[in-house]
Each structure stands twice: as structure tokens, then as C-alpha cells.
Short mmCIF file of C-alpha atoms in Angstrom, two decimals:
data_model
loop_
_atom_site.label_atom_id
_atom_site.label_comp_id
_atom_site.label_asym_id
_atom_site.label_seq_id
_atom_site.Cartn_x
_atom_site.Cartn_y
_atom_site.Cartn_z
CA UNK U 1 7.22 78.26 -125.94
CA UNK U 2 7.04 81.94 -124.07
CA UNK U 3 3.80 80.79 -121.83
CA UNK U 4 5.80 77.67 -120.76
CA UNK U 5 8.18 79.97 -119.26
CA UNK U 6 6.16 82.85 -117.08
CA UNK U 7 4.19 79.75 -115.98
CA UNK U 8 7.46 78.34 -115.05
CA UNK U 9 8.86 81.49 -112.85
CA UNK U 10 5.24 82.09 -112.09
CA UNK U 11 5.80 78.23 -110.01
CA UNK U 12 9.13 79.45 -109.05
CA UNK U 13 8.32 82.46 -107.38
CA UNK U 14 5.51 81.06 -105.32
CA UNK U 15 7.87 78.26 -103.78
CA UNK U 16 10.56 80.83 -102.31
CA UNK U 17 6.97 82.41 -101.12
CA UNK U 18 6.73 79.40 -98.94
CA UNK U 19 9.30 78.80 -97.95
CA UNK U 20 9.61 82.18 -96.51
CA UNK U 21 6.13 81.53 -95.06
CA UNK U 22 7.77 78.48 -93.32
CA UNK U 23 9.00 79.18 -89.68
CA UNK U 24 12.76 77.59 -89.26
CA UNK U 25 13.25 75.17 -86.23
CA UNK U 26 16.52 74.30 -86.51
CA UNK U 27 17.14 71.66 -84.10
CA UNK U 28 20.13 70.66 -84.49
CA UNK U 29 21.52 74.09 -83.56
CA UNK U 30 19.33 73.99 -80.56
CA UNK U 31 19.76 73.03 -77.51
CA UNK U 32 16.35 71.15 -75.08
CA UNK U 33 15.59 73.87 -71.86
CA UNK U 34 13.28 73.68 -69.76
CA UNK U 35 10.76 77.04 -69.90
CA UNK U 36 7.69 77.42 -67.58
CA UNK U 37 4.32 79.31 -68.38
CA UNK U 38 4.24 83.11 -67.36
CA UNK U 39 0.31 82.53 -67.97
CA UNK U 40 -2.40 80.83 -68.65
CA UNK U 41 -1.34 79.47 -72.73
CA UNK U 42 -3.17 77.30 -75.15
CA UNK U 43 -0.83 74.65 -76.96
CA UNK U 44 -1.27 74.62 -80.55
CA UNK U 45 -0.42 71.30 -83.23
CA UNK U 46 1.61 74.20 -85.23
CA UNK U 47 2.88 77.98 -85.61
CA UNK U 48 -0.47 79.87 -85.80
CA UNK U 49 -2.00 76.07 -85.78
CA UNK U 50 -4.99 74.53 -84.15
CA UNK U 51 -5.93 74.41 -80.77
CA UNK U 52 -4.44 70.65 -79.83
CA UNK U 53 -4.54 71.32 -75.27
CA UNK U 54 -4.02 73.69 -72.27
CA UNK U 55 -0.57 74.49 -70.15
CA UNK U 56 -1.40 75.86 -67.45
CA UNK U 57 0.37 78.70 -65.49
CA UNK U 58 3.46 77.87 -63.52
CA UNK U 59 3.75 74.61 -65.53
CA UNK U 60 6.84 73.32 -66.91
CA UNK U 61 8.07 71.74 -70.40
CA UNK U 62 10.82 71.08 -72.40
CA UNK U 63 11.41 73.46 -75.10
CA UNK U 64 12.55 71.27 -78.07
CA UNK U 65 13.05 73.63 -80.85
CA UNK U 66 12.91 76.98 -81.11
CA UNK U 67 11.23 80.13 -84.53
CA UNK U 68 9.04 82.69 -85.73
CA UNK U 69 8.15 83.95 -82.48
CA UNK U 70 6.88 80.35 -81.31
CA UNK U 71 8.81 77.24 -79.18
CA UNK U 72 8.14 73.37 -79.75
CA UNK U 73 7.21 71.98 -76.12
CA UNK U 74 6.78 68.57 -74.46
CA UNK U 75 4.38 68.88 -71.88
CA UNK U 76 4.11 65.61 -70.04
CA UNK U 77 3.13 62.78 -72.81
CA UNK U 78 2.09 65.65 -75.67
CA UNK U 79 4.09 67.75 -77.98
CA UNK U 80 3.20 70.42 -79.74
CA UNK U 81 4.22 74.82 -80.23
CA UNK U 82 3.61 77.23 -78.04
CA UNK U 83 4.16 81.65 -78.55
CA UNK U 84 7.78 82.14 -77.76
CA UNK U 85 6.18 85.57 -75.91
CA UNK U 86 4.12 82.99 -72.77
CA UNK U 87 6.83 80.98 -72.05
CA UNK U 88 9.69 82.38 -68.86
CA UNK U 89 13.54 80.18 -67.39
CA UNK U 90 11.88 78.38 -64.86
CA UNK U 91 11.81 80.18 -61.05
CA UNK U 92 10.40 80.24 -57.88
CA UNK U 93 6.27 79.64 -59.34
CA UNK U 94 7.16 76.71 -60.85
CA UNK U 95 4.13 73.94 -60.60
CA UNK U 96 5.07 70.99 -58.53
CA UNK U 97 3.89 68.11 -59.99
CA UNK U 98 4.86 65.94 -57.06
CA UNK U 99 7.69 64.66 -54.73
CA UNK U 100 10.28 62.93 -55.78
CA UNK U 101 12.34 60.63 -53.65
CA UNK U 102 15.37 59.36 -54.69
CA UNK U 103 16.80 56.15 -53.40
CA UNK U 104 20.34 56.42 -54.98
CA UNK U 105 23.04 59.56 -55.43
CA UNK U 106 22.12 61.10 -58.61
CA UNK U 107 23.47 63.37 -60.55
CA UNK U 108 20.48 66.37 -62.09
CA UNK U 109 21.26 67.11 -66.37
CA UNK U 110 20.52 70.42 -67.91
CA UNK U 111 18.94 68.52 -70.55
CA UNK U 112 17.97 64.85 -71.42
CA UNK U 113 20.54 63.35 -71.87
CA UNK U 114 23.46 62.07 -69.77
CA UNK U 115 25.72 64.29 -72.34
CA UNK U 116 24.07 67.61 -71.31
CA UNK U 117 25.14 69.59 -68.59
CA UNK U 118 25.49 68.43 -64.96
CA UNK U 119 23.96 70.74 -62.75
CA UNK U 120 24.28 69.62 -59.35
CA UNK U 121 24.52 66.39 -57.20
CA UNK U 122 21.77 65.11 -55.13
CA UNK U 123 22.43 62.42 -52.81
CA UNK U 124 20.50 58.93 -52.67
CA UNK U 125 17.52 58.99 -50.11
CA UNK U 126 16.32 63.23 -50.03
CA UNK U 127 13.64 63.90 -51.99
CA UNK U 128 12.32 66.88 -54.34
CA UNK U 129 9.63 68.61 -56.38
CA UNK U 130 9.26 66.88 -59.37
CA UNK U 131 7.99 69.86 -62.23
CA UNK U 132 7.87 67.22 -65.52
CA UNK U 133 7.93 63.74 -67.18
CA UNK U 134 8.94 63.27 -70.12
CA UNK U 135 10.21 60.28 -72.57
CA UNK U 136 12.63 60.81 -74.87
CA UNK U 137 14.51 58.18 -77.29
CA UNK U 138 12.45 55.30 -75.05
CA UNK U 139 14.33 56.55 -72.38
CA UNK U 140 12.52 58.60 -69.25
CA UNK U 141 13.03 61.55 -67.61
CA UNK U 142 11.78 63.75 -64.75
CA UNK U 143 12.81 67.21 -64.01
CA UNK U 144 13.43 67.64 -60.28
CA UNK U 145 14.48 70.71 -58.11
CA UNK U 146 16.21 71.16 -54.36
CA UNK U 147 16.99 74.33 -52.92
CA UNK U 148 19.26 76.13 -55.86
CA UNK U 149 19.48 72.62 -58.20
CA UNK U 150 17.24 72.51 -60.99
CA UNK U 151 17.34 69.87 -63.78
CA UNK U 152 17.03 66.13 -65.04
CA UNK U 153 17.45 62.75 -63.79
CA UNK U 154 16.43 59.73 -64.90
CA UNK U 155 13.75 58.24 -63.57
CA UNK U 156 15.33 54.90 -63.33
CA UNK U 157 16.50 55.82 -59.69
CA UNK U 158 13.79 57.46 -58.51
CA UNK U 159 10.38 57.42 -56.96
CA UNK U 160 7.71 59.67 -57.51
CA UNK U 161 4.84 60.58 -55.66
CA UNK U 162 1.92 62.68 -56.33
CA UNK U 163 -2.01 63.81 -54.73
CA UNK U 164 -2.93 59.72 -56.51
CA UNK U 165 -1.06 57.89 -54.39
CA UNK U 166 -1.95 55.63 -52.18
CA UNK U 167 -2.06 56.89 -48.71
CA UNK U 168 0.65 54.11 -46.25
CA UNK U 169 -0.80 56.18 -42.62
CA UNK U 170 -2.12 58.85 -41.05
CA UNK U 171 -0.27 61.70 -39.73
CA UNK U 172 -1.73 63.69 -36.72
CA UNK U 173 -0.18 66.98 -36.32
CA UNK U 174 1.01 68.61 -32.99
CA UNK U 175 3.69 71.36 -33.90
CA UNK U 176 2.27 74.33 -37.24
CA UNK U 177 4.58 73.13 -40.55
CA UNK U 178 4.98 74.23 -43.60
CA UNK U 179 4.90 71.94 -46.30
CA UNK U 180 7.88 72.43 -48.69
CA UNK U 181 8.53 71.09 -51.70
CA UNK U 182 11.66 68.70 -51.02
CA UNK U 183 13.83 67.56 -48.58
CA UNK U 184 16.28 71.05 -48.49
CA UNK U 185 16.19 73.76 -45.89
CA UNK U 186 15.55 76.58 -48.23
CA UNK U 187 12.22 74.65 -50.79
CA UNK U 188 9.12 76.43 -50.76
CA UNK U 189 6.30 76.49 -49.40
CA UNK U 190 3.27 74.56 -50.40
CA UNK U 191 1.30 74.49 -48.67
CA UNK U 192 0.10 75.12 -44.57
CA UNK U 193 0.23 72.12 -41.99
CA UNK U 194 -1.67 73.54 -39.42
CA UNK U 195 -2.04 71.82 -35.32
CA UNK U 196 -5.11 68.90 -34.93
CA UNK U 197 -5.42 68.98 -38.36
CA UNK U 198 -5.14 65.47 -39.45
CA UNK U 199 -2.95 64.36 -43.63
CA UNK U 200 -2.61 61.72 -45.72
CA UNK U 201 1.33 59.67 -46.16
CA UNK U 202 2.08 58.77 -49.02
CA UNK U 203 5.96 57.60 -47.67
CA UNK U 204 7.23 57.56 -43.97
CA UNK U 205 11.51 58.69 -44.84
CA UNK U 206 12.47 58.95 -41.10
CA UNK U 207 13.24 61.93 -40.25
CA UNK U 208 10.53 63.49 -42.75
CA UNK U 209 7.17 62.36 -44.23
CA UNK U 210 5.72 63.20 -48.40
CA UNK U 211 2.19 64.11 -46.58
CA UNK U 212 -0.69 64.55 -49.11
CA UNK U 213 -3.42 67.81 -48.09
CA UNK U 214 -6.08 68.17 -51.15
CA UNK U 215 -4.45 68.45 -54.21
CA UNK U 216 -0.33 68.85 -52.74
CA UNK U 217 2.12 66.44 -52.43
CA UNK U 218 5.27 67.89 -50.55
CA UNK U 219 7.49 67.52 -47.78
CA UNK U 220 6.60 67.39 -44.12
CA UNK U 221 8.96 67.12 -40.64
CA UNK U 222 8.34 64.10 -39.01
CA UNK U 223 8.54 65.72 -35.38
CA UNK U 224 6.42 67.99 -35.82
CA UNK U 225 3.07 65.67 -34.68
CA UNK U 226 2.82 61.45 -34.37
CA UNK U 227 1.50 58.58 -37.22
CA UNK U 228 -0.79 56.30 -37.26
CA UNK U 229 -1.87 53.34 -39.13
CA UNK U 230 -2.40 49.59 -39.73
CA UNK U 231 0.52 48.82 -37.45
CA UNK U 232 -0.55 51.42 -33.90
CA UNK U 233 -1.18 49.20 -30.88
CA UNK U 234 -5.06 50.06 -30.03
CA UNK U 235 -4.77 51.80 -25.95
CA UNK U 236 -8.60 50.45 -25.97
CA UNK U 237 -11.51 49.92 -26.86
CA UNK U 238 -14.40 52.64 -26.24
CA UNK U 239 -17.74 53.19 -28.08
CA UNK U 240 -19.50 55.91 -30.01
CA UNK U 241 -22.38 57.17 -28.00
CA UNK U 242 -24.37 58.55 -30.40
CA UNK U 243 -23.88 58.70 -34.54
CA UNK U 244 -21.32 60.41 -35.11
CA UNK U 245 -18.39 61.05 -37.73
CA UNK U 246 -14.76 60.48 -37.58
CA UNK U 247 -13.25 63.74 -39.31
CA UNK U 248 -9.80 64.85 -41.00
CA UNK U 249 -9.20 67.54 -38.46
CA UNK U 250 -9.75 68.89 -34.46
CA UNK U 251 -11.32 71.89 -36.87
CA UNK U 252 -15.15 72.72 -37.59
CA UNK U 253 -14.15 72.69 -40.95
CA UNK U 254 -12.39 69.61 -40.79
CA UNK U 255 -13.34 66.60 -43.73
CA UNK U 256 -16.04 63.91 -42.52
CA UNK U 257 -13.90 60.44 -42.94
CA UNK U 258 -16.93 58.22 -42.61
CA UNK U 259 -19.66 57.54 -40.40
CA UNK U 260 -19.79 55.16 -37.70
CA UNK U 261 -23.70 54.77 -35.76
CA UNK U 262 -24.42 54.98 -31.97
CA UNK U 263 -23.33 51.52 -30.41
CA UNK U 264 -20.39 50.85 -32.56
CA UNK U 265 -16.80 49.98 -31.53
CA UNK U 266 -13.85 51.67 -32.71
CA UNK U 267 -10.08 51.40 -31.69
CA UNK U 268 -8.56 54.32 -29.14
CA UNK U 269 -5.22 54.95 -30.62
CA UNK U 270 -4.33 58.25 -28.67
CA UNK U 271 -6.04 61.46 -27.77
CA UNK U 272 -5.55 65.06 -28.44
CA UNK U 273 -6.51 67.56 -26.97
CA UNK U 274 -10.59 67.45 -26.12
CA UNK U 275 -10.86 64.57 -29.00
CA UNK U 276 -9.68 61.19 -29.38
CA UNK U 277 -8.31 59.40 -31.84
CA UNK U 278 -9.80 55.80 -33.54
CA UNK U 279 -9.73 53.63 -36.07
CA UNK U 280 -12.99 52.16 -37.06
CA UNK U 281 -12.46 49.82 -40.08
CA UNK U 282 -9.22 50.81 -40.94
CA UNK U 283 -9.78 53.76 -41.90
CA UNK U 284 -7.75 56.61 -38.37
CA UNK U 285 -9.86 59.29 -38.35
CA UNK U 286 -10.12 62.06 -35.15
CA UNK U 287 -13.93 61.84 -32.75
CA UNK U 288 -14.41 64.45 -30.10
CA UNK U 289 -14.44 62.44 -26.81
CA UNK U 290 -17.50 63.80 -25.59
CA UNK U 291 -19.03 61.41 -28.17
CA UNK U 292 -17.19 58.26 -26.90
CA UNK U 293 -17.23 56.05 -24.11
CA UNK U 294 -15.44 53.37 -22.87
CA UNK U 295 -16.43 50.10 -23.79
CA UNK U 296 -17.42 49.58 -20.17
CA UNK U 297 -20.17 50.91 -18.64
CA UNK U 298 -20.27 53.01 -15.12
CA UNK U 299 -21.25 49.80 -13.65
CA UNK U 300 -18.61 47.96 -14.70
CA UNK U 301 -19.64 45.86 -17.55
CA UNK U 302 -19.45 45.19 -21.17
CA UNK U 303 -21.48 47.08 -23.48
CA UNK U 304 -22.92 44.34 -25.58
CA UNK U 305 -25.96 43.49 -27.47
CA UNK U 306 -28.38 42.02 -25.74
CA UNK U 307 -31.43 44.25 -26.54
CA UNK U 308 -30.46 43.79 -30.42
CA UNK U 309 -33.39 42.76 -32.29
CA UNK U 310 -33.65 42.91 -35.93
CA UNK U 311 -30.55 45.46 -36.98
CA UNK U 312 -26.73 42.57 -37.43
CA UNK U 313 -24.15 44.94 -36.41
CA UNK U 314 -22.63 48.29 -38.86
CA UNK U 315 -19.33 46.23 -40.07
CA UNK U 316 -20.95 43.00 -40.32
CA UNK U 317 -18.45 41.41 -37.45
CA UNK U 318 -18.71 41.07 -32.93
CA UNK U 319 -16.77 39.79 -30.79
CA UNK U 320 -17.26 37.85 -27.41
CA UNK U 321 -17.36 39.81 -24.56
CA UNK U 322 -16.76 36.46 -22.10
CA UNK U 323 -16.52 32.82 -22.79
CA UNK U 324 -19.17 31.82 -23.94
CA UNK U 325 -21.78 28.40 -25.16
CA UNK U 326 -22.42 28.73 -29.16
CA UNK U 327 -26.25 26.74 -29.84
CA UNK U 328 -27.40 24.53 -32.17
CA UNK U 329 -30.81 26.42 -32.36
CA UNK U 330 -31.68 30.54 -30.31
CA UNK U 331 -32.18 28.83 -27.02
CA UNK U 332 -30.39 28.08 -24.13
CA UNK U 333 -32.21 25.11 -23.80
CA UNK U 334 -30.62 23.80 -27.41
CA UNK U 335 -26.84 21.76 -28.17
CA UNK U 336 -23.92 23.44 -27.21
CA UNK U 337 -21.68 23.87 -30.22
CA UNK U 338 -18.80 24.79 -29.00
CA UNK U 339 -17.51 27.36 -26.00
CA UNK U 340 -15.98 30.43 -27.32
CA UNK U 341 -13.42 32.07 -26.40
CA UNK U 342 -13.90 35.81 -24.27
CA UNK U 343 -11.70 38.15 -27.61
CA UNK U 344 -12.77 36.29 -30.76
CA UNK U 345 -13.63 37.94 -33.37
CA UNK U 346 -16.33 35.93 -35.69
CA UNK U 347 -18.83 36.72 -38.96
CA UNK U 348 -22.53 38.10 -37.66
CA UNK U 349 -25.38 36.39 -39.93
CA UNK U 350 -28.52 38.40 -38.31
CA UNK U 351 -30.10 38.91 -35.05
CA UNK U 352 -33.48 37.99 -33.10
CA UNK U 353 -34.98 37.69 -30.23
CA UNK U 354 -31.45 38.26 -28.26
CA UNK U 355 -29.59 35.87 -30.02
CA UNK U 356 -27.10 36.57 -32.66
CA UNK U 357 -26.52 34.17 -35.61
CA UNK U 358 -22.39 33.75 -36.37
CA UNK U 359 -19.53 32.61 -38.31
CA UNK U 360 -16.68 31.31 -37.05
CA UNK U 361 -14.25 29.40 -38.28
CA UNK U 362 -16.11 26.20 -38.73
CA UNK U 363 -18.26 26.50 -36.76
CA UNK U 364 -22.40 28.61 -37.36
CA UNK U 365 -24.98 28.83 -35.07
CA UNK U 366 -26.39 31.22 -32.48
CA UNK U 367 -24.83 32.83 -29.26
CA UNK U 368 -26.82 35.42 -26.26
CA UNK U 369 -26.16 39.45 -27.49
CA UNK U 370 -25.70 39.60 -23.36
CA UNK U 371 -22.23 37.93 -24.33
CA UNK U 372 -21.77 39.73 -27.48
CA UNK U 373 -20.58 43.32 -28.78
CA UNK U 374 -20.08 44.84 -32.98
CA UNK U 375 -16.59 44.37 -33.67
CA UNK U 376 -14.19 47.83 -34.16
CA UNK U 377 -12.21 46.42 -36.50
CA UNK U 378 -13.56 44.46 -40.39
CA UNK U 379 -11.39 41.69 -40.04
CA UNK U 380 -10.22 41.28 -43.12
CA UNK U 381 -6.09 41.74 -43.44
CA UNK U 382 -5.05 43.21 -47.42
CA UNK U 383 -1.78 41.30 -48.07
CA UNK U 384 -1.64 42.74 -51.75
CA UNK U 385 1.78 43.39 -52.05
CA UNK U 386 3.30 42.12 -48.36
CA UNK U 387 6.15 41.12 -49.11
CA UNK U 388 7.27 39.15 -46.24
CA UNK U 389 11.58 37.85 -47.86
CA UNK U 390 12.91 39.81 -45.09
CA UNK U 391 10.91 37.97 -42.26
CA UNK U 392 13.95 35.44 -43.05
CA UNK U 393 13.57 33.61 -38.97
CA UNK U 394 9.86 33.43 -39.51
CA UNK U 395 10.57 31.12 -42.33
CA UNK U 396 13.81 29.30 -40.66
CA UNK U 397 10.54 28.53 -38.52
CA UNK U 398 8.01 26.80 -40.71
CA UNK U 399 10.86 24.99 -42.56
CA UNK U 400 11.61 23.84 -39.31
CA UNK U 401 8.05 23.12 -37.69
CA UNK U 402 7.38 21.54 -41.23
CA UNK U 403 10.49 19.20 -41.11
CA UNK U 404 9.02 18.34 -37.73
CA UNK U 405 5.21 17.34 -39.51
CA UNK U 406 6.84 15.35 -41.85
CA UNK U 407 8.68 13.26 -39.73
CA UNK U 408 5.03 12.81 -38.04
CA UNK U 409 3.86 11.67 -41.62
CA UNK U 410 2.08 15.20 -42.59
CA UNK U 411 1.51 18.25 -45.18
CA UNK U 412 3.74 20.65 -44.46
CA UNK U 413 2.05 23.69 -43.87
CA UNK U 414 1.63 26.34 -46.40
CA UNK U 415 3.26 30.09 -46.18
CA UNK U 416 0.26 32.61 -46.11
CA UNK U 417 1.34 36.30 -47.43
CA UNK U 418 -2.07 37.24 -44.95
CA UNK U 419 -0.52 35.21 -41.77
CA UNK U 420 3.22 36.47 -42.30
CA UNK U 421 1.38 40.13 -42.07
CA UNK U 422 -0.33 39.43 -39.26
CA UNK U 423 2.29 37.57 -37.81
CA UNK U 424 4.33 40.94 -38.59
CA UNK U 425 1.72 42.83 -36.15
CA UNK U 426 1.67 40.52 -33.44
CA UNK U 427 4.78 39.76 -32.63
CA UNK U 428 4.95 43.41 -32.14
CA UNK U 429 2.08 43.08 -30.22
CA UNK U 430 3.44 40.61 -26.98
CA UNK U 431 6.67 42.72 -26.82
CA UNK U 432 3.96 45.81 -25.51
CA UNK U 433 1.85 43.06 -23.91
CA UNK U 434 2.31 39.33 -24.02
CA UNK U 435 -0.66 37.94 -24.08
CA UNK U 436 -2.92 36.52 -26.77
CA UNK U 437 -5.13 38.91 -25.44
CA UNK U 438 -4.28 42.25 -28.20
CA UNK U 439 -3.52 44.56 -26.42
CA UNK U 440 -6.93 46.13 -27.59
CA UNK U 441 -9.54 43.71 -26.06
CA UNK U 442 -10.06 41.01 -29.07
CA UNK U 443 -8.73 37.84 -30.32
CA UNK U 444 -5.92 37.45 -32.70
CA UNK U 445 -8.67 36.46 -34.77
CA UNK U 446 -9.49 40.20 -35.06
CA UNK U 447 -6.89 40.69 -37.61
CA UNK U 448 -7.56 38.23 -40.25
CA UNK U 449 -11.01 36.34 -39.45
CA UNK U 450 -9.21 33.02 -40.77
CA UNK U 451 -6.59 32.80 -38.35
CA UNK U 452 -7.49 29.86 -36.25
CA UNK U 453 -4.00 29.17 -34.09
CA UNK U 454 -1.72 31.06 -31.94
CA UNK U 455 1.99 29.75 -31.61
CA UNK U 456 3.73 32.46 -29.25
CA UNK U 457 7.05 32.85 -27.04
CA UNK U 458 9.25 34.81 -25.53
CA UNK U 459 13.22 34.16 -24.45
CA UNK U 460 15.47 36.28 -22.59
CA UNK U 461 18.45 36.57 -21.65
CA UNK U 462 22.06 36.42 -24.40
CA UNK U 463 21.12 32.61 -25.82
CA UNK U 464 17.59 31.34 -25.15
CA UNK U 465 15.08 30.70 -27.72
CA UNK U 466 17.39 33.23 -30.18
CA UNK U 467 17.20 30.63 -33.07
CA UNK U 468 14.38 29.22 -35.36
CA UNK U 469 15.73 26.02 -34.93
CA UNK U 470 15.49 26.65 -30.76
CA UNK U 471 12.39 28.47 -30.76
CA UNK U 472 10.79 25.02 -33.34
CA UNK U 473 12.71 22.37 -30.44
CA UNK U 474 10.31 24.76 -27.31
CA UNK U 475 7.10 24.62 -29.44
CA UNK U 476 7.74 20.64 -29.73
CA UNK U 477 8.38 20.05 -26.48
CA UNK U 478 4.95 22.37 -24.93
CA UNK U 479 2.22 19.54 -25.76
CA UNK U 480 0.02 22.45 -26.03
CA UNK U 481 2.51 23.85 -28.82
CA UNK U 482 3.10 21.09 -30.58
CA UNK U 483 -1.21 20.12 -30.40
CA UNK U 484 -1.67 23.69 -33.40
CA UNK U 485 1.91 22.13 -34.91
CA UNK U 486 1.07 19.17 -35.71
CA UNK U 487 -2.86 19.46 -36.49
CA UNK U 488 -4.03 18.19 -39.68
CA UNK U 489 -6.70 20.66 -40.03
CA UNK U 490 -4.43 23.16 -40.81
CA UNK U 491 -2.75 24.23 -43.98
CA UNK U 492 -1.44 27.18 -43.67
CA UNK U 493 0.98 29.93 -41.21
CA UNK U 494 3.13 32.35 -40.02
CA UNK U 495 5.98 34.08 -38.23
CA UNK U 496 7.43 36.39 -37.75
CA UNK U 497 10.45 37.35 -34.77
CA UNK U 498 10.63 40.81 -32.50
CA UNK U 499 14.52 41.05 -30.60
CA UNK U 500 14.60 43.88 -28.19
CA UNK U 501 17.71 43.74 -26.45
CA UNK U 502 18.60 40.69 -25.07
CA UNK U 503 14.96 39.52 -25.50
CA UNK U 504 13.47 37.54 -28.27
CA UNK U 505 9.70 37.36 -28.99
CA UNK U 506 8.25 34.85 -32.01
CA UNK U 507 5.01 34.48 -32.98
CA UNK U 508 3.84 31.91 -35.43
CA UNK U 509 -0.13 31.80 -36.60
CA UNK U 510 -2.04 28.95 -38.44
CA UNK U 511 -4.95 29.37 -39.95
#
């Protein structure tokens, strides 16, 4: 009996000692708050437990509880413990993890909960620094900072941009600028943007851009440079005088974006100092102007593939520098299969003996190299994720033309995303240069190789060609346009409309 009492007393004392050694995390009495790592530190599985991760200096965490010299924290999708002396209230040194753009007016909260204190209000269209993203009770919250406002916003009203976001354009810096963490005047500087640098653009906000430089995504004024993208109309085609590299800037340490072989064609987009802004195979970069020449040589003739013997063009595509025949065999004495119009882009299948084997539409044959030049573009348009639902005029034109096809016993043309995107590009081009030849001197199918034909029109005046029905009647009243619209071999189409002042421009493409 005495032994049992002694054993019971010993067990009770051990329980008391164990309970005294356990840290207390009374989370119900603790208000979650943002904290910042004052130095690089470890994330532990428990107070004094095993290391489960690392937290960089300046990184922001959400503190969930406190006890015995530790904070229980959440960092993105990880939960653990950090020594209390390694954390402090967030300040200007907080690590920025990208940019958040607001798609609606939002409140910022002290915690990841609408019941917590409101710390500020941010307006739709503005941007802020992203400090942290957490998911609590199946809801995702983002900790942001804009100017003097720091707090949590619901992820439902945001768009997030990081160094991993796919660029949509390039921006040539023409005035030295600061890349900032947000769109407020007093947001902190993340990096410098020097004159002559070419930066990746993640979002175009009109007055500001979200750009990427190295591992930093931040805000830059749009007025401090020139924006170039897939829709930028080329001034002309130029040719590389030697093997060159497209660079991300004019400075000697500018990164190389891609290589270009001697004789390859490039699209000239603009000039900056001693450099030319070019586009090659969809890549926009800078080249020293001295390393380029116009597509016309001193004698006024186009640089061609006349001397080609065995190497196919670098990107696999060529274009016709003049109207020229396609032969069934590599000899001018053989059967003519078709006449290729100047500017038409073709796939090059091989070269030899002064001839190039080409493929365009349903025609495969041989053309003399003297009538061909290497294409400065890869004519394969990417329409992944392209939303053409806002092109209501273009869609109405397609519906009207399909009604005419139905009356003629023809199948309706299917609306195609690639052709819709191509039509949007073309309608902007014809507003500047009204021709079936693009402003860069190439044919329409240099946008996408599968484009077989194009109808286009321009109406000037308050009532001229203002509606899709008017345009459909106009196309049907022209024999050449009607021939395209009623072609039974075409199965796909895309259309677009653009209004500038009292002028209305229309394009319909077919394949």
C-alpha cells in the first residue's frame, strides 16, 4: 500500500514537471499578425524541435500564436515555429514577393479575416507589393503593402504577377527610372531601370507597367520608354550582315536573347541611338545598327537565296521577293504548278542547285532561290487563351457571310481563334497601310502560314460600312471578295473591325 502511494506521488510529480516544461500557445487569446524575419532564420517543427525549413531575411510570416520564446507562424503553405527574437514588426525592409493588381476596390485587414481591423482602402486598377500568401479556412489571403498601408486582402479581387509570370511584351527604357514595389508615389524602390535596357512586361496598366528585371517584378511608369509586342507593326525588313546576337540592352553587359545567322531577315521595329529594335522569330531585342542592312542592297535588288546550295533557312521559312512560278521539279523547264505572289510566306523543305523546295497551302514544288529570301518571322500564331468574344462586329460579319453561304448551299465557316487574332492584327495594320501587303513588306500569311486569303475594306463617312450587314452586302457586291467568301474549299474564318474617327476598317481571313 505504501509502495502504491509513493508510486502515485512520483507519477503526479512527473506530470506536473512535464506540464511546466510545455510551452503555452493560447491562440484564442492571440491576435494573428504579420511579422518580418530580422535575419535569415530556421523554421522548426516545434519549439526547439527539428528544422523543417528556412526563412530568408526580410521574409514576412503570419504569427498565429506565441509562447516560451517562440512564435507559431505560417509562411506561404508551411507552418512551424520561429524564435521570437528573430521576428519584428514589418518595415520598409520587408521582402517583396511580386506585385498584386486590384480588380476591384478593396479593404485591407490587420489579419486574414474580414472581422479583423481595417487598415486601409485600395482602389481598383492600382497595384501593391505582395508580401505573403496564406490559405486559412479554405480562403486565400494576400498580405500587401502600398505606400503606408499594410494588410491582408482577399485573393478573389486580385491578379498576382511574379518573376515566373509569362511576359506579354518588351519595354525599352528611354529615361532612367526606379522599379517600385507598388503604384503609390511613396512605394519603395526595388531596382533601377537604366536607359537602353529592354525589360519584360507582365502587365500593361496604361499609365504604369508591371515589369520584370532579374528576379524582381515591380512597377515602372509607361511614359519612361517604348512598348513593343507581337502587334507592333514593323517599319521594314532588315538583314543581318554577320552572325549576331539579339541583346536585352545597349550596354556592353546586356544579356543575349537569341542568336541570328548572317543573311537572316529581321523585322525592324524602331531605332534607339546606335541600335535598332528588331523582332526575330517572335523575340524582340536590340542589335547594333552597323550589323544590319536594308533588305535592298546598293543595287536596289532584294537579298535572296540565289546562292543557296544545301542549307535550309535558319527558321525554316522563306518569302517571295517577286511574283514567281512554282515548278514540279527543280528546273525552270518543268511544269508550272502555280504563280506565287510577292510577299507570300512559304515553308522551305530543302535547297539545292539554286532551287528551294517549298510548301504553301496545297502546293508543294520548287522555286528559284533568286525569287526567295529568308523570312524574318515564324508564321505560326499562338492563340492559346485568346478571347475573341469582344470582337462583336467581326463575329456579326462572320454570321452575315455564313448566311449568304447557306443560301448558296455551302457549309458555314467555323470561327477560328487563330484567324480571329490574326484579323485583329491585320485590321490595325490596314488602318496605317491599306494594302494586302503588310507594313513589313510581307504577305498576310506571314502572320500564320495557314491563312489562305483575305477580304478587307475601308469605309469613310458617317454611314459608310458602319455595320456588319453593310460590310457583308459590300463583299457580296464585289466579284473578287464574293469569290473568297463563297469558296467551298475554305472551312475556317476570322474577322475584325476597327473604327477611327469617321473611318471604319474591316478584315475577314480564310483558311
